[in-house]
């Protein structure tokens, strides 16, 4: 590779990201409008500065569309699941039922916005907790924008070891960590430790949003208990099995918060009337519309099904290996830029294992849930058609934005712009770079929408840089993945999932601005800790 | 008030843009398999055009229409 790494090339590689951020945050553009502009700039810099030909750009665009389709299948089926519940008015039943179980409104918000999302992240991931969580929170009276922000915080900690450890496995693969080796365990432990810190920050942030200092005081014990179970449990379990190190503590925390609702501190009705995140008018208006004969358990049927199907398919080995053999993928030829940056040929690029993909679990759960609700008369005549029509109308805007973002990241990667970005940072900053190690992880997830992709993109780079600088690579890799997990809270493609199901598409900039006020200081904190440690 | 058909709404327009992107994807894949760079180029141009539908509509066409109505 002969790409010149200089300030100009670095600035041009960073330009699409900068433009994306400015358009979304400063000018409040929606991601559907901002992503194509970022993509266009990447194409222009790719062709004219990074010497890519049109075939390379077209091939990377096609890879981007394929990867985006795999993500969008989850979005579409998650929205279908939401529409099924919405048509049957199950969210109103869930809201009323959970309110009875958890009379403390702050605990209710924590349960529905953090703990339930953690559980979903543990098994599914890929933005499902955000897409599913936002309407659930709206159902308990949270304002739509906050109903998107809270799940983004709630799911983030589970991004590395969640989805049964997919992102962790990709970090181990890209950094060449042999499973069970001392380096593997040490890296997993540092990753879990940094994530634990973020887990606590996320919980406190939700309390702060709900009612500033008064809510933090009331919710602190619950946050500490939940964080000990989730973050502490994960740290312990990485020494045993990284695959279940998020899912198991996330499930335990779901049970624990319901028990906590029975404790002396939280069993009484408690709320902050003028909470800035709650929509009191909505709660009062729609409380009578819930179907009287639907129980809380019945309202949760599609979610129970989702959990059971996911667990059986992913954890029961014979079922997983049988269903996992059905894969769809495309072959791509080798391409290279004028600077000799080569994209290797692939016989089956990013194969989609259709029956073990999260979208299949969501689809099957939605359809069974639809039949179940219809059989009980909770979905009226014309309701089934309405579910599908509304689902399609809701999915298209987010579809275009996700495609644009993924194409942008693929072209950046395929033309060498990502490598220039990373190398430039390391060359200029020297040892100070370690402070920014979690930012690289965050940037990767911001661009690709996935902690797993961030680890694939930057895992090798972080390891090489750590070795060049002579610092502890386990700590740097831990910071990479923890930053990647935090980045899932600011990733536009995940934010879109929430704004779509919360019906506030176009508000991504506002959401991003609010979230960045917590994620950036948290990432800096982890960076400083890394600097002190190495 | 006149009711808009689905394909006259923004969601409808984006649905058409999505279909165009899928056609472009098929053209690029066909171009890569057969080594026909023209197919790849046409597919790529179609992607760019379809992707730019939303920003062009929201920030150019709609704004122009609004200004004409006010003017």
Coordinates of C-alpha atoms in Angstrom, one line a residue:
Chain A
X1 CA 0.0 0.0 0.0
X2 CA 1.5 3.4 -1.0
X3 CA -1.2 5.7 0.1
X4 CA 0.4 9.0 1.3
X5 CA -0.5 9.5 4.9
X6 CA -0.4 13.3 5.4
X7 CA -2.7 16.0 6.9
X8 CA -4.5 16.6 3.6
X9 CA -5.3 13.0 3.0
X10 CA -6.3 12.5 6.6
X11 CA -8.6 15.6 6.6
X12 CA -10.2 14.4 3.3
X13 CA -10.8 10.9 4.8
X14 CA -12.4 12.5 7.9
X15 CA -14.5 15.0 5.8
X16 CA -17.5 12.6 5.2
X17 CA -17.8 11.9 9.0
X18 CA -17.4 15.6 9.9
X19 CA -20.1 16.6 7.3
X20 CA -22.4 13.9 8.6
X21 CA -22.0 15.1 12.2
X22 CA -22.4 18.8 11.3
X23 CA -25.5 18.2 9.1
X24 CA -27.2 16.0 11.8
X25 CA -26.2 17.9 14.9
X26 CA -25.8 21.5 13.8
X27 CA -28.4 21.7 11.0
X28 CA -30.7 19.0 12.5
X29 CA -30.9 17.0 9.3
X30 CA -32.4 13.6 9.5
X31 CA -30.1 10.6 8.7
X32 CA -32.1 9.9 5.5
X33 CA -31.0 13.2 4.1
X34 CA -27.5 13.5 5.7
X35 CA -26.2 9.9 5.0
X36 CA -26.4 10.3 1.1
X37 CA -24.3 13.5 1.4
X38 CA -21.7 11.8 3.5
X39 CA -21.7 8.9 1.0
X40 CA -21.3 11.3 -2.0
X41 CA -18.3 13.0 -0.4
X42 CA -16.7 9.6 0.3
X43 CA -17.2 8.6 -3.3
X44 CA -15.6 11.8 -4.6
X45 CA -12.6 11.5 -2.3
X46 CA -12.3 7.8 -3.0
X47 CA -12.1 8.4 -6.8
X48 CA -10.1 11.6 -7.0
X49 CA -7.8 11.4 -4.0
X50 CA -7.5 7.7 -3.2
X51 CA -7.4 6.6 -6.9
X52 CA -10.2 4.1 -6.8
X53 CA -11.8 3.1 -10.1
X54 CA -15.6 2.9 -10.7
X55 CA -15.6 -0.9 -10.5
X56 CA -14.1 -0.8 -7.1
X57 CA -16.6 1.8 -5.9
X58 CA -19.5 -0.1 -7.4
X59 CA -18.3 -3.4 -5.8
X60 CA -17.9 -1.7 -2.4
X61 CA -21.4 -0.1 -2.9
X62 CA -22.9 -3.6 -3.6
X63 CA -21.1 -5.0 -0.5
X64 CA -22.6 -2.1 1.4
X65 CA -26.1 -2.8 0.1
X66 CA -25.8 -6.5 1.0
X67 CA -24.6 -5.7 4.5
X68 CA -27.3 -3.0 4.9
X69 CA -30.0 -5.6 3.8
X70 CA -28.8 -7.9 6.5
X71 CA -29.3 -5.1 9.1
X72 CA -32.6 -4.0 7.5
X73 CA -34.1 -7.4 7.8
X74 CA -33.8 -7.0 11.6
X75 CA -35.3 -3.4 11.4
X76 CA -38.2 -4.5 9.3
X77 CA -39.1 -7.5 11.4
X78 CA -38.6 -5.6 14.7
X79 CA -41.0 -3.0 13.3
X80 CA -43.5 -5.8 12.3
X81 CA -43.3 -7.0 15.9
X82 CA -43.9 -3.5 17.2
X83 CA -46.9 -3.1 14.8
X84 CA -48.4 -6.4 16.0
X85 CA -48.2 -5.3 19.6
X86 CA -49.5 -1.8 18.8
X87 CA -52.5 -3.1 16.8
X88 CA -53.5 -5.4 19.7
X89 CA -52.9 -2.5 22.1
X90 CA -50.5 -4.8 24.0
X91 CA -48.2 -2.0 25.0
X92 CA -51.0 -0.4 27.0
X93 CA -51.4 -3.7 28.9
X94 CA -47.7 -3.9 29.4
X95 CA -47.6 -0.4 30.7
X96 CA -50.5 -0.9 33.1
X97 CA -49.2 -4.3 34.2
X98 CA -45.6 -3.2 34.8
X99 CA -46.9 -0.1 36.6
X100 CA -48.7 -2.4 39.0
X101 CA -45.6 -4.6 39.5
X102 CA -43.3 -1.6 39.7
X103 CA -45.2 1.3 41.3
X104 CA -42.1 3.4 41.5
X105 CA -42.0 5.2 38.1
X106 CA -38.2 5.6 38.1
X107 CA -37.8 1.9 38.6
X108 CA -40.3 1.3 35.9
X109 CA -38.4 3.4 33.5
X110 CA -35.1 1.7 34.4
X111 CA -36.8 -1.7 33.9
X112 CA -38.3 -0.9 30.6
X113 CA -35.5 1.2 29.2
X114 CA -32.4 -0.4 30.5
X115 CA -32.9 -3.8 32.0
X116 CA -35.3 -5.2 29.3
X117 CA -33.0 -3.8 26.6
X118 CA -30.0 -5.5 28.2
X119 CA -31.9 -8.8 28.1
X120 CA -32.7 -8.3 24.4
X121 CA -29.1 -7.2 23.6
X122 CA -27.9 -10.4 25.4
X123 CA -29.7 -12.6 22.8
X124 CA -30.4 -10.6 19.7
X125 CA -28.6 -7.3 19.4
X126 CA -28.2 -5.6 16.0
X127 CA -30.4 -2.7 17.2
X128 CA -33.4 -4.8 18.2
X129 CA -33.4 -3.5 21.8
X130 CA -33.7 0.1 20.5
X131 CA -36.4 -0.7 17.9
X132 CA -38.4 -2.7 20.3
X133 CA -37.7 -0.6 23.5
X134 CA -38.7 2.8 22.1
X135 CA -42.4 2.0 21.6
X136 CA -42.5 0.1 25.0
X137 CA -41.3 3.3 26.7
X138 CA -43.8 5.4 24.8
X139 CA -46.4 2.9 26.1
X140 CA -45.5 3.8 29.7
X141 CA -45.7 7.5 29.0
X142 CA -42.1 8.4 28.1
X143 CA -41.8 11.2 25.5
X144 CA -40.8 9.8 22.1
X145 CA -37.4 11.5 22.0
X146 CA -36.4 10.1 25.4
X147 CA -38.0 6.8 24.5
X148 CA -35.3 6.6 21.9
X149 CA -32.4 7.9 24.0
X150 CA -32.9 5.7 27.0
X151 CA -32.8 2.3 25.2
X152 CA -29.7 3.5 23.3
X153 CA -28.0 3.9 26.7
X154 CA -29.6 0.7 28.1
X155 CA -28.4 -1.6 25.3
X156 CA -24.9 -0.2 24.8
X157 CA -23.1 -2.0 27.6
X158 CA -24.2 -5.4 26.1
X159 CA -22.7 -4.7 22.7
X160 CA -19.4 -6.5 23.0
X161 CA -20.5 -9.7 24.9
X162 CA -24.1 -9.5 23.9
X163 CA -25.6 -11.3 20.8
X164 CA -24.0 -14.3 22.5
X165 CA -20.5 -12.7 22.2
X166 CA -20.5 -12.0 18.5
X167 CA -18.5 -8.7 18.8
X168 CA -16.1 -10.2 21.2
X169 CA -15.4 -13.1 19.0
X170 CA -14.7 -10.7 16.1
X171 CA -12.2 -8.8 18.3
X172 CA -10.4 -12.0 19.2
X173 CA -10.4 -13.0 15.6
X174 CA -9.0 -9.7 14.2
X175 CA -6.4 -9.4 17.0
X176 CA -5.4 -13.1 16.7
X177 CA -6.3 -13.9 20.3
X178 CA -6.4 -17.7 20.8
X179 CA -9.5 -18.7 22.9
X180 CA -8.5 -19.6 26.4
X181 CA -5.0 -18.1 26.2
X182 CA -3.7 -15.7 28.9
X183 CA -3.9 -12.7 26.5
X184 CA -7.5 -13.7 25.5
X185 CA -8.7 -13.8 29.1
X186 CA -6.8 -10.7 30.1
X187 CA -8.2 -8.7 27.2
X188 CA -11.8 -10.0 27.9
X189 CA -11.4 -8.9 31.6
X190 CA -10.1 -5.4 30.7
X191 CA -13.0 -5.1 28.2
X192 CA -15.6 -6.2 30.8
X193 CA -14.1 -3.8 33.4
X194 CA -14.3 -0.8 31.1
X195 CA -17.8 -1.8 30.0
X196 CA -18.8 -2.1 33.7
X197 CA -17.8 1.6 34.2
X198 CA -20.0 2.5 31.2
X199 CA -22.8 0.3 32.6
X200 CA -22.9 2.4 35.8
X201 CA -22.7 5.7 33.9
X202 CA -25.6 4.6 31.7
X203 CA -27.8 3.7 34.7
X204 CA -27.1 6.9 36.5
X205 CA -27.7 8.9 33.3
X206 CA -31.2 7.4 33.0
X207 CA -32.0 8.5 36.6
X208 CA -30.6 11.9 35.8
X209 CA -32.7 12.3 32.7
X210 CA -35.8 11.3 34.7
X211 CA -35.4 13.8 37.5
X212 CA -31.9 15.2 38.0
X213 CA -30.4 14.9 41.5
X214 CA -33.6 13.8 43.2
X215 CA -34.0 10.8 40.9
X216 CA -30.3 9.9 41.1
X217 CA -30.7 9.8 44.9
X218 CA -33.8 7.7 44.7
X219 CA -32.5 5.3 42.0
X220 CA -28.8 5.0 43.0
X221 CA -29.2 1.8 45.1
X222 CA -31.2 0.2 42.2
X223 CA -28.5 1.3 39.7
X224 CA -25.7 -0.1 41.9
X225 CA -27.5 -3.4 42.4
X226 CA -28.3 -3.8 38.7
X227 CA -24.7 -2.7 37.7
X228 CA -23.2 -5.2 40.1
X229 CA -25.3 -8.0 38.6
X230 CA -24.8 -6.9 34.9
X231 CA -21.3 -5.4 34.8
X232 CA -19.8 -7.4 37.7
X233 CA -21.5 -10.6 36.5
X234 CA -20.1 -10.1 33.1
X235 CA -16.6 -9.5 34.5
X236 CA -16.8 -12.7 36.4
X237 CA -18.3 -14.7 33.6
X238 CA -15.7 -13.8 31.0
X239 CA -13.3 -16.1 33.0
X240 CA -15.8 -18.9 32.5
X241 CA -17.5 -18.5 29.1
X242 CA -17.5 -15.3 27.0
X243 CA -20.6 -16.5 24.9
X244 CA -23.0 -16.2 27.8
X245 CA -21.2 -13.6 29.9
X246 CA -23.7 -10.9 28.9
X247 CA -26.9 -12.9 28.4
X248 CA -26.8 -14.6 31.8
X249 CA -26.3 -11.5 34.0
X250 CA -28.8 -9.6 31.8
X251 CA -31.5 -12.2 32.4
X252 CA -30.7 -12.3 36.2
X253 CA -31.0 -8.5 36.3
X254 CA -34.5 -8.7 34.7
X255 CA -35.7 -11.0 37.5
X256 CA -33.8 -8.9 40.1
X257 CA -35.5 -5.6 39.2
X258 CA -38.9 -7.2 39.6
X259 CA -37.9 -8.4 43.0
X260 CA -36.5 -5.0 43.8
X261 CA -39.9 -3.5 43.1
X262 CA -41.2 -5.5 46.1
X263 CA -38.5 -4.1 48.4
X264 CA -39.2 -1.5 51.1
X265 CA -37.4 1.3 49.2
X266 CA -39.3 0.8 45.9
X267 CA -42.6 -0.8 46.6
X268 CA -44.6 2.4 47.2
X269 CA -45.9 4.5 44.3
X270 CA -43.3 7.2 43.6
X271 CA -42.8 9.6 40.7
X272 CA -41.6 13.1 39.9
X273 CA -44.6 14.8 38.5
X274 CA -42.7 17.4 36.4
X275 CA -40.2 14.9 35.0
X276 CA -38.8 16.3 31.8
X277 CA -38.9 12.9 30.0
X278 CA -42.5 12.0 30.8
X279 CA -45.6 12.8 28.8
X280 CA -48.3 13.0 31.5
X281 CA -51.1 13.9 28.9
X282 CA -50.5 10.7 27.0
X283 CA -50.7 8.5 30.1
X284 CA -54.0 10.0 31.1
X285 CA -55.5 9.9 27.7
X286 CA -54.8 6.4 26.7
X287 CA -55.2 4.4 29.9
X288 CA -58.7 3.2 29.1
X289 CA -58.0 1.9 25.6
X290 CA -56.2 -1.2 26.8
X291 CA -58.1 -4.5 26.2
X292 CA -59.6 -5.5 29.5
X293 CA -59.2 -9.3 29.1
X294 CA -55.5 -9.3 28.1
X295 CA -53.1 -10.2 30.9
X296 CA -49.5 -9.0 31.2
X297 CA -48.2 -12.4 30.3
X298 CA -50.4 -12.5 27.2
X299 CA -49.2 -9.0 26.2
X300 CA -45.6 -10.2 26.4
X301 CA -46.3 -13.4 24.3
X302 CA -44.3 -12.2 21.2
X303 CA -41.3 -11.3 23.5
X304 CA -41.4 -14.6 25.4
X305 CA -41.5 -16.4 22.0
X306 CA -38.6 -14.2 20.8
X307 CA -36.5 -15.2 23.8
X308 CA -37.3 -18.9 23.7
X309 CA -36.8 -19.2 19.9
X310 CA -33.5 -17.2 20.1
X311 CA -32.2 -19.3 23.0
X312 CA -33.1 -22.6 21.5
X313 CA -31.7 -21.8 18.0
X314 CA -28.5 -20.2 19.3
X315 CA -27.6 -22.3 22.3
X316 CA -28.8 -25.8 21.4
X317 CA -25.9 -26.9 19.3
X318 CA -27.5 -29.5 17.0
X319 CA -30.4 -27.1 16.2
X320 CA -27.9 -24.3 15.5
X321 CA -25.7 -26.3 13.3
X322 CA -28.6 -27.8 11.3
X323 CA -30.3 -24.4 10.7
X324 CA -27.0 -22.6 10.3
X325 CA -26.1 -24.5 7.2
X326 CA -28.5 -22.6 5.0
X327 CA -26.5 -19.5 3.9
X328 CA -26.9 -16.9 1.2
X329 CA -23.9 -14.9 0.1
X330 CA -22.3 -13.4 -3.1
X331 CA -18.9 -13.7 -4.6
X332 CA -16.8 -10.6 -5.1
X333 CA -13.7 -10.2 -7.2
X334 CA -10.4 -8.7 -6.0
X335 CA -10.2 -4.9 -6.5
X336 CA -7.4 -2.5 -5.9
X337 CA -6.8 1.3 -5.9
X338 CA -4.1 3.1 -7.9
X339 CA -2.2 3.2 -4.6
X340 CA -2.2 -0.6 -4.5
X341 CA -4.7 -0.8 -1.6
X342 CA -6.1 -4.3 -2.2
X343 CA -9.6 -5.6 -1.3
X344 CA -9.3 -9.4 -1.3
X345 CA -11.6 -11.5 -3.4
X346 CA -14.4 -13.3 -1.5
X347 CA -16.2 -16.5 -2.6
X348 CA -19.1 -15.8 -0.2
X349 CA -19.0 -12.3 1.2
X350 CA -20.8 -11.8 4.5
X351 CA -23.1 -14.8 4.2
X352 CA -26.6 -14.5 5.7
X353 CA -27.6 -17.6 7.7
X354 CA -31.2 -17.0 7.1
X355 CA -32.6 -19.4 9.8
X356 CA -30.2 -18.4 12.6
X357 CA -30.5 -14.7 11.8
X358 CA -32.2 -12.5 14.5
X359 CA -34.7 -11.3 11.8
X360 CA -36.0 -14.9 11.5
X361 CA -36.6 -15.0 15.3
X362 CA -38.4 -11.7 15.1
X363 CA -40.5 -12.7 12.1
X364 CA -41.6 -16.0 13.5
X365 CA -42.4 -14.4 16.9
X366 CA -44.3 -11.6 15.2
X367 CA -46.4 -14.0 13.1
X368 CA -47.2 -16.3 16.0
X369 CA -48.0 -13.3 18.1
X370 CA -50.3 -11.9 15.4
X371 CA -52.1 -15.2 15.2
X372 CA -52.3 -15.4 19.0
X373 CA -53.7 -11.9 19.4
X374 CA -56.1 -12.4 16.4
X375 CA -57.4 -15.6 17.9
X376 CA -58.3 -13.8 21.1
X377 CA -60.0 -11.0 19.2
X378 CA -57.5 -8.3 20.2
X379 CA -56.8 -7.6 16.5
X380 CA -60.0 -6.5 14.9
X381 CA -61.1 -6.9 11.2
X382 CA -58.7 -5.2 8.8
X383 CA -56.0 -5.2 11.6
X384 CA -53.7 -7.7 9.9
X385 CA -53.6 -5.7 6.7
X386 CA -53.0 -2.5 8.8
X387 CA -50.1 -4.2 10.5
X388 CA -48.3 -4.9 7.3
X389 CA -49.1 -1.6 5.5
X390 CA -47.9 0.4 8.5
X391 CA -44.8 -1.7 8.8
X392 CA -43.8 -1.1 5.2
X393 CA -44.5 2.7 5.4
X394 CA -42.4 2.9 8.5
X395 CA -39.4 1.0 7.3
X396 CA -38.5 2.7 4.0
X397 CA -37.1 6.0 5.3
X398 CA -34.8 4.2 7.7
X399 CA -33.9 1.7 5.0
X400 CA -32.4 4.4 2.7
X401 CA -30.4 6.0 5.6
X402 CA -28.9 2.6 6.7
X403 CA -28.0 1.8 3.1
X404 CA -26.3 5.2 2.7
X405 CA -24.3 4.9 6.0
X406 CA -23.1 1.3 5.3
X407 CA -22.1 2.2 1.7
X408 CA -20.2 5.1 3.0
X409 CA -18.3 3.0 5.5
X410 CA -17.6 0.3 2.9
X411 CA -16.2 2.8 0.4
X412 CA -14.1 4.4 3.1
X413 CA -12.8 1.0 4.1
X414 CA -12.3 -0.3 0.5
X415 CA -10.4 2.8 -0.7
X416 CA -8.1 2.9 2.2
X417 CA -9.5 6.0 3.9
X418 CA -10.2 4.2 7.1
X419 CA -6.6 3.0 7.4
X420 CA -5.3 6.5 6.7
X421 CA -7.6 7.9 9.4
X422 CA -6.3 5.4 12.0
X423 CA -2.6 5.6 11.0
X424 CA -2.7 9.3 11.0
X425 CA -4.0 9.5 14.5
X426 CA -1.4 7.1 15.8
X427 CA 1.5 8.8 13.9
X428 CA 0.7 12.3 15.2
X429 CA -0.2 11.5 18.7
X430 CA 2.4 8.9 19.8
X431 CA 1.8 7.6 23.3
X432 CA -1.0 10.1 23.9
X433 CA -2.8 8.0 21.3
X434 CA -3.8 5.5 24.1
X435 CA -6.2 8.2 25.4
X436 CA -8.0 8.1 22.1
X437 CA -8.0 4.3 21.8
X438 CA -11.6 4.0 22.9
X439 CA -12.5 6.9 20.5
X440 CA -11.3 4.7 17.6
X441 CA -13.7 2.0 18.8
X442 CA -16.4 4.5 19.1
X443 CA -15.7 5.9 15.7
X444 CA -15.9 2.4 14.1
X445 CA -19.3 1.7 15.6
X446 CA -20.5 5.2 14.7
X447 CA -19.6 4.6 11.1
X448 CA -20.7 1.0 10.8
X449 CA -23.5 0.8 13.3
X450 CA -22.0 -2.3 14.9
X451 CA -19.5 -3.0 17.7
X452 CA -18.6 -6.2 15.8
X453 CA -17.7 -4.3 12.6
X454 CA -15.7 -1.8 14.6
X455 CA -13.7 -4.6 16.2
X456 CA -13.2 -6.1 12.7
X457 CA -12.2 -2.8 11.2
X458 CA -9.9 -1.6 14.0
X459 CA -9.0 -4.6 16.2
X460 CA -5.8 -5.4 14.2
X461 CA -4.9 -1.7 13.9
X462 CA -5.2 -1.2 17.7
X463 CA -3.0 -4.3 18.4
X464 CA -0.4 -3.1 15.9
X465 CA -0.4 0.4 17.4
X466 CA -0.1 -0.9 21.0
X467 CA 2.9 -3.0 20.0
X468 CA 4.5 -0.1 18.1
X469 CA 4.1 2.1 21.2
X470 CA 5.2 -0.7 23.5
X471 CA 2.1 -0.7 25.7
X472 CA -0.2 -3.4 27.2
X473 CA -2.2 -4.6 24.2
X474 CA -4.9 -6.2 26.3
X475 CA -5.8 -2.8 27.8
X476 CA -5.8 -1.1 24.4
X477 CA -8.0 -3.9 22.9
X478 CA -10.3 -3.6 25.9
X479 CA -10.6 0.1 25.3
X480 CA -11.3 -0.5 21.6
X481 CA -14.2 -2.8 22.3
X482 CA -15.6 -0.8 25.2
X483 CA -15.4 2.3 23.0
X484 CA -17.2 0.4 20.3
X485 CA -19.9 -0.6 22.8
X486 CA -20.4 3.0 23.8
X487 CA -20.4 4.0 20.2
X488 CA -23.5 1.9 19.7
X489 CA -25.4 4.6 21.6
X490 CA -24.4 7.3 19.1
X491 CA -24.5 5.2 15.9
X492 CA -26.9 6.9 13.5
X493 CA -28.1 3.6 12.1
X494 CA -29.1 2.5 15.6
X495 CA -30.7 5.9 16.4
X496 CA -32.8 5.6 13.2
X497 CA -34.2 2.3 14.4
X498 CA -35.5 4.0 17.5
X499 CA -36.7 7.2 15.8
X500 CA -38.6 5.0 13.2
X501 CA -40.4 2.9 15.8
X502 CA -41.0 5.9 18.0
X503 CA -42.5 7.7 14.9
X504 CA -40.1 10.7 15.2
X505 CA -38.0 10.0 12.1
X506 CA -35.9 13.1 11.2
X507 CA -35.1 13.8 14.9
X508 CA -31.8 11.8 14.8
X509 CA -29.7 15.0 15.2
X510 CA -31.5 16.0 18.4
X511 CA -31.1 12.5 19.9
X512 CA -27.5 12.4 18.9
X513 CA -26.8 15.8 20.6
X514 CA -28.3 14.6 23.9
X515 CA -26.5 11.3 23.9
X516 CA -23.1 12.8 23.0
X517 CA -23.2 14.9 26.1
X518 CA -22.7 11.7 28.1
X519 CA -20.9 9.3 25.7
X520 CA -18.0 11.7 24.9
X521 CA -17.1 12.4 28.6
X522 CA -17.4 8.7 29.4
X523 CA -15.1 7.8 26.5
X524 CA -12.6 10.4 27.6
X525 CA -12.7 9.0 31.2
X526 CA -12.0 5.5 29.9
X527 CA -9.2 7.0 27.7
X528 CA -7.6 8.7 30.7
X529 CA -7.8 5.5 32.8
X530 CA -6.1 3.7 29.9
X531 CA -3.4 6.3 29.8
X532 CA -2.8 6.0 33.6
X533 CA -2.8 2.2 33.4
X534 CA -0.3 1.7 30.5
Chain B
X1 CA -58.6 18.0 1.0
X2 CA -57.2 15.8 -1.8
X3 CA -55.9 12.5 -0.4
X4 CA -52.3 11.7 -1.6
X5 CA -51.6 8.2 -3.1
X6 CA -48.9 6.2 -1.4
X7 CA -46.3 6.8 -4.1
X8 CA -46.9 10.5 -3.9
X9 CA -45.9 10.6 -0.2
X10 CA -42.3 10.7 1.0
X11 CA -42.5 7.1 2.2
X12 CA -43.7 6.1 -1.3
X13 CA -40.9 8.0 -3.0
X14 CA -38.4 6.3 -0.7
X15 CA -40.0 3.0 -1.5
X16 CA -39.4 3.6 -5.2
X17 CA -35.8 4.8 -4.4
X18 CA -35.3 1.5 -2.5
X19 CA -36.6 -0.6 -5.4
X20 CA -34.2 1.3 -7.7
X21 CA -31.3 0.6 -5.3
X22 CA -32.2 -3.2 -5.4
X23 CA -32.2 -3.1 -9.2
X24 CA -28.9 -1.3 -9.2
X25 CA -27.5 -4.0 -6.8
X26 CA -28.6 -6.7 -9.2
X27 CA -27.0 -4.8 -12.1
X28 CA -23.7 -4.4 -10.3
X29 CA -23.6 -8.0 -9.3
X30 CA -24.3 -9.1 -12.9
X31 CA -21.6 -6.7 -14.0
X32 CA -19.1 -8.1 -11.6
X33 CA -19.9 -11.7 -12.5
X34 CA -19.7 -11.1 -16.3
X35 CA -16.9 -8.6 -16.1
X36 CA -19.1 -5.9 -17.8
X37 CA -17.9 -2.6 -16.3
X38 CA -20.7 -0.7 -18.1
X39 CA -23.3 -2.6 -16.0
X40 CA -21.4 -1.7 -12.8
X41 CA -21.2 1.9 -13.8
X42 CA -24.9 2.2 -14.6
X43 CA -25.8 0.4 -11.4
X44 CA -23.6 2.7 -9.4
X45 CA -25.1 5.8 -11.0
X46 CA -28.6 4.5 -10.2
X47 CA -27.6 4.1 -6.5
X48 CA -26.3 7.6 -6.3
X49 CA -29.5 9.1 -8.0
X50 CA -31.8 7.0 -5.7
X51 CA -29.9 7.9 -2.6
X52 CA -30.0 11.6 -3.4
X53 CA -33.8 11.6 -3.8
X54 CA -34.5 12.4 -0.1
X55 CA -32.1 15.3 0.4
X56 CA -33.0 16.8 -3.0
X57 CA -36.7 16.5 -2.3
X58 CA -36.5 17.9 1.3
X59 CA -34.0 20.6 0.9
X60 CA -34.4 21.7 -2.8
X61 CA -37.8 20.7 -4.3
X62 CA -40.0 21.1 -1.2
X63 CA -38.3 24.4 -0.3
X64 CA -38.8 25.7 -3.8
X65 CA -42.5 24.7 -3.8
X66 CA -42.9 26.4 -0.4
X67 CA -41.3 29.6 -1.6
X68 CA -43.5 29.6 -4.8
X69 CA -46.6 29.2 -2.6
X70 CA -45.5 32.0 -0.4
X71 CA -44.4 34.1 -3.3

